[in-house]
PDB file of C-alpha atoms in Angstrom:
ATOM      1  CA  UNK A   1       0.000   0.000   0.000  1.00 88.00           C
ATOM      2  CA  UNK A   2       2.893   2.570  -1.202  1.00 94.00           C
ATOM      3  CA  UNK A   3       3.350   4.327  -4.276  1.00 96.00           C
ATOM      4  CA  UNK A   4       6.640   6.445  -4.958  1.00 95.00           C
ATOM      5  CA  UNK A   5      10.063   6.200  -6.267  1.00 94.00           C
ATOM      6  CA  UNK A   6      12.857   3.871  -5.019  1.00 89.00           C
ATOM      7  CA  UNK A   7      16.473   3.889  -6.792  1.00 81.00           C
ATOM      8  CA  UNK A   8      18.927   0.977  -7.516  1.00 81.00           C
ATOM      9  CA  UNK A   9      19.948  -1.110  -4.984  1.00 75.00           C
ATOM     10  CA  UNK A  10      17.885   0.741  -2.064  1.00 76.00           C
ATOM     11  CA  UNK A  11      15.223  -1.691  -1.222  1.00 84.00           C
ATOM     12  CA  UNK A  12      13.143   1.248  -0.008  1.00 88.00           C
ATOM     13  CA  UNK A  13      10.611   3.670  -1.277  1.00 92.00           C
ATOM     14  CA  UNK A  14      12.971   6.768  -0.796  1.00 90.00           C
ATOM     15  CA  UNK A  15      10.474   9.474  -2.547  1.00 94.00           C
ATOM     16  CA  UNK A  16       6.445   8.439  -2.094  1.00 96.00           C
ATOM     17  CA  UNK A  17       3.092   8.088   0.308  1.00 97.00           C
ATOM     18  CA  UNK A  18       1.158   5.579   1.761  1.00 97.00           C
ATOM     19  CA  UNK A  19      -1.959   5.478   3.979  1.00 96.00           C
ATOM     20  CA  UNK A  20      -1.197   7.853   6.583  1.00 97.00           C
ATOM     21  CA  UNK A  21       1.765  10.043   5.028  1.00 97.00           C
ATOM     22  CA  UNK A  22       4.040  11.329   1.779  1.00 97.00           C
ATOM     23  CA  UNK A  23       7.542  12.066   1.829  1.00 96.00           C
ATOM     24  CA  UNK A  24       9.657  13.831  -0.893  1.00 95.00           C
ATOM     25  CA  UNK A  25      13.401  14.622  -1.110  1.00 93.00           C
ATOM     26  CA  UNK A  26      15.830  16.781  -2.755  1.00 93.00           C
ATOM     27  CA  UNK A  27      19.066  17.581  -2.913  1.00 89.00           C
ATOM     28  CA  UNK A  28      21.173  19.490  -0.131  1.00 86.00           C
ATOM     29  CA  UNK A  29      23.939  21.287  -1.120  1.00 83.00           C
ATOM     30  CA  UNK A  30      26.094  20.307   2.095  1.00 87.00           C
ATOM     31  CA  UNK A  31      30.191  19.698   1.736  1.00 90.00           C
ATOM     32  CA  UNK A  32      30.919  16.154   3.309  1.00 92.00           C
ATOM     33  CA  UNK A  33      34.265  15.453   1.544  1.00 94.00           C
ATOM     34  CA  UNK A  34      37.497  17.379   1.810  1.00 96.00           C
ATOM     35  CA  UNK A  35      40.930  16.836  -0.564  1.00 97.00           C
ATOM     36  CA  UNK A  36      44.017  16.945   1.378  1.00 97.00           C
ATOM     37  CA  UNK A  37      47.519  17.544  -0.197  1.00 97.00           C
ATOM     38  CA  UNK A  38      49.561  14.902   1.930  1.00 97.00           C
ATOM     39  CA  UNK A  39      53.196  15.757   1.945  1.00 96.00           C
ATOM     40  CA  UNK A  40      55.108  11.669   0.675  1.00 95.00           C
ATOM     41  CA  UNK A  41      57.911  10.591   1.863  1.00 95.00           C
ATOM     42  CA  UNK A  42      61.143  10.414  -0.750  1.00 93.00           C
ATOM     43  CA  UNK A  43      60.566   6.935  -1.121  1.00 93.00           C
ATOM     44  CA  UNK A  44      56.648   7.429  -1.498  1.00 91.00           C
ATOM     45  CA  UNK A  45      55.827   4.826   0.994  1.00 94.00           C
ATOM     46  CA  UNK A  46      54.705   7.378   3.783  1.00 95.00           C
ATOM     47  CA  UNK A  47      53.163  10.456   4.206  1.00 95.00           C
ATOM     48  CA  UNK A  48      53.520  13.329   6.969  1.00 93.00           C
ATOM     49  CA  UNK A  49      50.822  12.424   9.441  1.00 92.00           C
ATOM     50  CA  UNK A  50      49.912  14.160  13.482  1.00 89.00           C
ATOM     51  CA  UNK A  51      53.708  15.333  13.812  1.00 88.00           C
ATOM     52  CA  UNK A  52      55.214  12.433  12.596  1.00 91.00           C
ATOM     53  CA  UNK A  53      54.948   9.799   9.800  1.00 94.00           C
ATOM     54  CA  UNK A  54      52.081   7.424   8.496  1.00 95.00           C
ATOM     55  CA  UNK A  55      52.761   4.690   6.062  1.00 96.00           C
ATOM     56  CA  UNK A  56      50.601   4.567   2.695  1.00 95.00           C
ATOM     57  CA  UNK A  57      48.667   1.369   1.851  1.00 94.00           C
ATOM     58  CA  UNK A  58      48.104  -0.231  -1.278  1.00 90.00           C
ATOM     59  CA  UNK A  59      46.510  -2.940  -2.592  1.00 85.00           C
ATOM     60  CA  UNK A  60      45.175  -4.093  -6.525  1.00 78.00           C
ATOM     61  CA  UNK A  61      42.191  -4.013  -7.899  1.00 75.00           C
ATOM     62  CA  UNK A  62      40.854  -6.708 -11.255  1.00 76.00           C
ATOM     63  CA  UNK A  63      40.254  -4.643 -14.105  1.00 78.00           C
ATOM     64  CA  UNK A  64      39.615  -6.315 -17.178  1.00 82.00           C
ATOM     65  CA  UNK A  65      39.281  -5.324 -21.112  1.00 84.00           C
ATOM     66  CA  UNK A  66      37.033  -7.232 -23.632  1.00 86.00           C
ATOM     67  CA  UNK A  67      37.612  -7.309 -27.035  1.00 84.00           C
ATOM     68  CA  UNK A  68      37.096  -9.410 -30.111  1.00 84.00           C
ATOM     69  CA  UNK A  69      36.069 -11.475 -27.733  1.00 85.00           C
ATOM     70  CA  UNK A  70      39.105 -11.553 -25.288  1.00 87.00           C
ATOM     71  CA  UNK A  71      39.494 -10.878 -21.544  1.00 86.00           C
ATOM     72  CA  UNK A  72      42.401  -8.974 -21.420  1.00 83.00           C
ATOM     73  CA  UNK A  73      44.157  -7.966 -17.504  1.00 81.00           C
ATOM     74  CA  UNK A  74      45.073  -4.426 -17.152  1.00 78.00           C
ATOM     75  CA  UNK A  75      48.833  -4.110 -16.102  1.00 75.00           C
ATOM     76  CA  UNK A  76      49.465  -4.150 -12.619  1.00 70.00           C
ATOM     77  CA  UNK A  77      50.989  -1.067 -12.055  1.00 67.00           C
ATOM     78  CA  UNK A  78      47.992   0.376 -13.445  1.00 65.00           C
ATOM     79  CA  UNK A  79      45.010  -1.181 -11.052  1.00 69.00           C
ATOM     80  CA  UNK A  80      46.934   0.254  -7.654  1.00 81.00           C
ATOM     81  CA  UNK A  81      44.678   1.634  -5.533  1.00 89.00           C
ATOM     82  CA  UNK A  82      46.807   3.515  -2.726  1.00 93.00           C
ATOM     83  CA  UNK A  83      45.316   5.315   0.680  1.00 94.00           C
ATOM     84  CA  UNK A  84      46.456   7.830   3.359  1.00 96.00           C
ATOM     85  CA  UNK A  85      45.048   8.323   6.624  1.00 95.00           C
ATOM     86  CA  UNK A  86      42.898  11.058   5.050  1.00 96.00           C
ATOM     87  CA  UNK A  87      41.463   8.501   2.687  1.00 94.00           C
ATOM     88  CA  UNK A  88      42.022   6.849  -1.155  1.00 95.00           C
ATOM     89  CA  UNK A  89      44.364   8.926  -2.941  1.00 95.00           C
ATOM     90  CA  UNK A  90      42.792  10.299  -6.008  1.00 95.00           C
ATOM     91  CA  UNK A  91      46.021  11.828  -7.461  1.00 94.00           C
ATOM     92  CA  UNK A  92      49.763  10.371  -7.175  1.00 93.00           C
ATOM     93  CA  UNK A  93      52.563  12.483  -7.445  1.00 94.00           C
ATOM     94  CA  UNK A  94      55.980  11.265  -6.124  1.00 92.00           C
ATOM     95  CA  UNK A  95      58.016  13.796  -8.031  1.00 93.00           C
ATOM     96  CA  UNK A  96      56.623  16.743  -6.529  1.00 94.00           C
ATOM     97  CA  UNK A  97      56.432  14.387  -2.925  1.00 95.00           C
ATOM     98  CA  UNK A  98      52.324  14.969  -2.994  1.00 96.00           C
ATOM     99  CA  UNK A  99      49.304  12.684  -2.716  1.00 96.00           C
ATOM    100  CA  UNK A 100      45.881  14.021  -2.998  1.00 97.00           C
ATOM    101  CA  UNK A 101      43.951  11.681  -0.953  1.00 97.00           C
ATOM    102  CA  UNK A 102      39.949  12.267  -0.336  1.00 97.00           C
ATOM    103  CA  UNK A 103      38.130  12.345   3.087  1.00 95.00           C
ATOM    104  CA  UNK A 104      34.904  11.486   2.999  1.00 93.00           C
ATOM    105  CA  UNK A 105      32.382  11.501   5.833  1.00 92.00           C
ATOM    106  CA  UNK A 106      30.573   8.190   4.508  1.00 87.00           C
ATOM    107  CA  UNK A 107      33.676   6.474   5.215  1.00 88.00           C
ATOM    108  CA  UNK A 108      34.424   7.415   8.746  1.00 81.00           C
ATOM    109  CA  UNK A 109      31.419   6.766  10.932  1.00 67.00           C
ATOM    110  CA  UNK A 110      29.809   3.087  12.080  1.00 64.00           C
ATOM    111  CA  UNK A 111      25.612   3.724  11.236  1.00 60.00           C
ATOM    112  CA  UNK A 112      24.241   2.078   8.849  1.00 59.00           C
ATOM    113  CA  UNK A 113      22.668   4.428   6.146  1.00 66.00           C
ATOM    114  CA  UNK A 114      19.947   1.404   5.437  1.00 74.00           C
ATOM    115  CA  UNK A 115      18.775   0.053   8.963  1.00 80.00           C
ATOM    116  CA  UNK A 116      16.431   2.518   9.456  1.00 86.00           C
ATOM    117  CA  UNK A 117      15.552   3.500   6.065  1.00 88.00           C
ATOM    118  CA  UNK A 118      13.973  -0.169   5.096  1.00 90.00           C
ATOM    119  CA  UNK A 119      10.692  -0.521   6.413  1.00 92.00           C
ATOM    120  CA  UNK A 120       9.919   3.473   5.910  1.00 93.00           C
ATOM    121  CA  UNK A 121       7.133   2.596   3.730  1.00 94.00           C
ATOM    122  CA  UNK A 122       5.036   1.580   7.372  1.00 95.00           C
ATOM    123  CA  UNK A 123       5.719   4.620   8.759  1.00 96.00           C
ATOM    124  CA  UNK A 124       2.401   6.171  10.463  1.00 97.00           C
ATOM    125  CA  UNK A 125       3.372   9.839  10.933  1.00 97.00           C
ATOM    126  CA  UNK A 126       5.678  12.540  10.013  1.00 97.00           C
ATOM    127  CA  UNK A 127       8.069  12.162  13.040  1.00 97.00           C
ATOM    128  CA  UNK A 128       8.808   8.985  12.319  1.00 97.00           C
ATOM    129  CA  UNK A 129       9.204   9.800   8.882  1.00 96.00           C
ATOM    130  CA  UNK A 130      11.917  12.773   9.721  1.00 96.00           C
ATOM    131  CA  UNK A 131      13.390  10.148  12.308  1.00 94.00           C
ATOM    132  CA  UNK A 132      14.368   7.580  10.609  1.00 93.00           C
ATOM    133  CA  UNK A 133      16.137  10.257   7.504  1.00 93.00           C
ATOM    134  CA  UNK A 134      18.081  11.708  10.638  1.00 91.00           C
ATOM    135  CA  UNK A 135      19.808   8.630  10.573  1.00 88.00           C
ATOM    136  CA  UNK A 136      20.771   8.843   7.139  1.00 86.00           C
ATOM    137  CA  UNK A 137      24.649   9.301   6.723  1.00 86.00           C
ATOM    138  CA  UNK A 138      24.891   9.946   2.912  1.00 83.00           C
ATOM    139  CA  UNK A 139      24.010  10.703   0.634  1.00 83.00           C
ATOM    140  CA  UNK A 140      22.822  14.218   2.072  1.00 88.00           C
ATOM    141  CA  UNK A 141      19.011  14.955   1.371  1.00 89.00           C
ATOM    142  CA  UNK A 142      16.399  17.481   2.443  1.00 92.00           C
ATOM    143  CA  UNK A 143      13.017  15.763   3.397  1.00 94.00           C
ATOM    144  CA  UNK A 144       9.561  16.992   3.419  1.00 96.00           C
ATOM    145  CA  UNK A 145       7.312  14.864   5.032  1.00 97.00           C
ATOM    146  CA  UNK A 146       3.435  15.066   6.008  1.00 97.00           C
ATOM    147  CA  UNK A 147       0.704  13.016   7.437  1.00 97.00           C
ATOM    148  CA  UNK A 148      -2.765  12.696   7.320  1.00 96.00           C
ATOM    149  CA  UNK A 149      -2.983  14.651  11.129  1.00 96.00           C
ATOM    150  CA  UNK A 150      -1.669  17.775   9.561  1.00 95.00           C
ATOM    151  CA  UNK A 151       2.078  17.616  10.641  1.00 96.00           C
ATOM    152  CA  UNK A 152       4.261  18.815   8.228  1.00 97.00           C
ATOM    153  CA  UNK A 153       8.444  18.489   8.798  1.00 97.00           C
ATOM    154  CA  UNK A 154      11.549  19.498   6.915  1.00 95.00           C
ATOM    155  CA  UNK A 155      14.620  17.705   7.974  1.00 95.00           C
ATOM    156  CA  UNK A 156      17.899  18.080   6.542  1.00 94.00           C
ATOM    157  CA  UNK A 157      19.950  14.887   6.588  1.00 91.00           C
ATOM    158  CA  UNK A 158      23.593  13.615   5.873  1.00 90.00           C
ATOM    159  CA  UNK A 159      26.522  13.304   7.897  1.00 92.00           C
ATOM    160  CA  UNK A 160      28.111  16.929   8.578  1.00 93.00           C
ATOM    161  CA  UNK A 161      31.747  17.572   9.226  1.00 95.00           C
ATOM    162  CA  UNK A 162      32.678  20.006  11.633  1.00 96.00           C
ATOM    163  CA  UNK A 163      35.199  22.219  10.130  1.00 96.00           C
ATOM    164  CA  UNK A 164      37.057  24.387  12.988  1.00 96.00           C
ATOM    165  CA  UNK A 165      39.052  26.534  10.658  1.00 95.00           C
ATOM    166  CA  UNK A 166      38.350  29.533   7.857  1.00 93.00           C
ATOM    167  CA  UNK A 167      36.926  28.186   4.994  1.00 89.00           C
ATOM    168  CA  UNK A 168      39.023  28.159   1.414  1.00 86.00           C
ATOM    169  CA  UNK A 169      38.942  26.820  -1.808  1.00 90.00           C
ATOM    170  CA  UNK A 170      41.192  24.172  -3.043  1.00 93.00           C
ATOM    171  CA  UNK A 171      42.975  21.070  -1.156  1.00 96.00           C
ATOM    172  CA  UNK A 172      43.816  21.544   2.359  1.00 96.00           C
ATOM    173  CA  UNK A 173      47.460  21.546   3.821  1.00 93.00           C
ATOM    174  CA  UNK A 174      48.325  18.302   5.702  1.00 91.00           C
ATOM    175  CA  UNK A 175      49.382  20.396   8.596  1.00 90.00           C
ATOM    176  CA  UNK A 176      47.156  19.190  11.402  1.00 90.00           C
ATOM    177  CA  UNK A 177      45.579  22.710  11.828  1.00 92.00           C
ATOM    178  CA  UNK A 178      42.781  21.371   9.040  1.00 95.00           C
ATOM    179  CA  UNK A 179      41.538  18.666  10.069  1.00 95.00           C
ATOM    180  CA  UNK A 180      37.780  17.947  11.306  1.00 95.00           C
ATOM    181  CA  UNK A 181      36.474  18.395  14.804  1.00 95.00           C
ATOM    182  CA  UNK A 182      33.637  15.571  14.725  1.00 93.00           C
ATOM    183  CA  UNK A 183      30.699  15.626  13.410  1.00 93.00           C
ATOM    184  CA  UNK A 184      27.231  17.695  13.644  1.00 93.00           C
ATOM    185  CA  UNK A 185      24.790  15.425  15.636  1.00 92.00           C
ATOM    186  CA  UNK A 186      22.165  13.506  13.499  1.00 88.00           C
ATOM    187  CA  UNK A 187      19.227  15.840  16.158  1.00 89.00           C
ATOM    188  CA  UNK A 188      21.169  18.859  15.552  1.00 93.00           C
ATOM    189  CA  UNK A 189      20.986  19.256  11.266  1.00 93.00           C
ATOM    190  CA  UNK A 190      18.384  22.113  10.448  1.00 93.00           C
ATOM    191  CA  UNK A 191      14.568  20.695  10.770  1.00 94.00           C
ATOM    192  CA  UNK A 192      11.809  22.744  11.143  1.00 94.00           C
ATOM    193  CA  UNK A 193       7.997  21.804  11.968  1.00 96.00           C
ATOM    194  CA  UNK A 194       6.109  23.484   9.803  1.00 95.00           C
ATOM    195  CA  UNK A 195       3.052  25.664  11.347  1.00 95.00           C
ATOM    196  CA  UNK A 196      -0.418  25.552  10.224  1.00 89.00           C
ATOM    197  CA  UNK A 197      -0.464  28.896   8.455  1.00 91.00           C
ATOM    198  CA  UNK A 198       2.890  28.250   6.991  1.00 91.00           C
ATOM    199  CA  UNK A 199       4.156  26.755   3.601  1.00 89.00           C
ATOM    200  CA  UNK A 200       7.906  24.545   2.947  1.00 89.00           C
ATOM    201  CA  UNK A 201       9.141  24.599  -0.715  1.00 87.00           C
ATOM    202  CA  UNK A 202      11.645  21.754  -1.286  1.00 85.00           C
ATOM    203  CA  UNK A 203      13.889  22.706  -4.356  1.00 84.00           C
ATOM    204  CA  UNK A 204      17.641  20.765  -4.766  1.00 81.00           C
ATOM    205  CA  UNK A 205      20.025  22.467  -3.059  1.00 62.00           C
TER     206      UNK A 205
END
């Protein structure tokens, strides 16, 4: 007894209405990954990490090429996959002694985007609606959500760094003075319950 729009892989209604309340999301336009410029070692095996030195891991990764109707391995040296602390490096650079690597909130904290997301589709009311997209670590949405009581919610979702230093564009030094101070608390993202004589809009971003 739903109706709505699920995506691939999510075994959830994630847009849609049932009995007693509807649900839409967009888009929010919140900044949950970071690219640091980590400082390698000369022999590209560490990186400058806390005051001292953290190695870089590696490990390979199957790629495969078929043609004419051949399965042909990529090289080796090509399929290395390489990570700092900060996360998987997304640009190597042992010349100039600098990996980009990318931090990325998704990766960093224990809840389970899903667990409370399946089952959504029973929810009876609005609150539980907004409660169980607080939980939602990524990707970052905005939810509207009404039921048939006339409650009406807008919750922002998504895991949140908290960024204790002045905002700029571009990677971040590796210098331990840029680096994230947790993580805004799922009941502490912008919600709002909407009043009676009021209105929401829900636009991406």
């Amino acid at each position: 007894d739903v109706a709505g729009a699920a995506a691939p892989g999510l075994p959830c209604v994630i847009s849609g209405r049932n009995e007693s309340c509807a649900w839409g999301v967009t888009s929010v336009g919140s900044d949950l990954i970071d690219l640091y410029a980590d400082t390698l070692s000369a022999d590209g095996k560490r990186v400058r990490w806390q005051g001292g030195w953290a190695p870089v891991t590696s490990a390979p990764y199957d790629v495969r090429i078929r043609r004419a109707g051949l399965s042909i391995p990529v090289p080796a040296f090509v399929r290395k996959r390489r990570w700092t602390p900060h996360g998987p490096v997304v640009s190597w650079d042992p010349k100039n002694h600098l990996a980009l690597a990318a931090r990325w909130s998704a990766m960093e904290d224990e809840r389970i985007t899903i667990r409370h997301m399946v089952g959504i589709e029973q929810s009876r009311s609005a609150e539980e609606i907004a409660q169980r997209f607080r939980t939602m670590v990524t990707p970052a949405f905005t939810c509207v959500t009404a039921d048939d009581e006339g409650h009406v919610i807008y919750q922002a979702t998504g895991l949140t760094p908290v960024r204790p230093f002045p905002f700029s564009y571009g990677p971040l030094p590796s210098d331990g003075k840029h680096e994230w101070a947790g993580f805004v608390p799922a009941d502490s993202m912008p919600a709002w319950r909407v009043p009676a004589n009021g209105y929401v809009v829900n636009g991406n971003n």
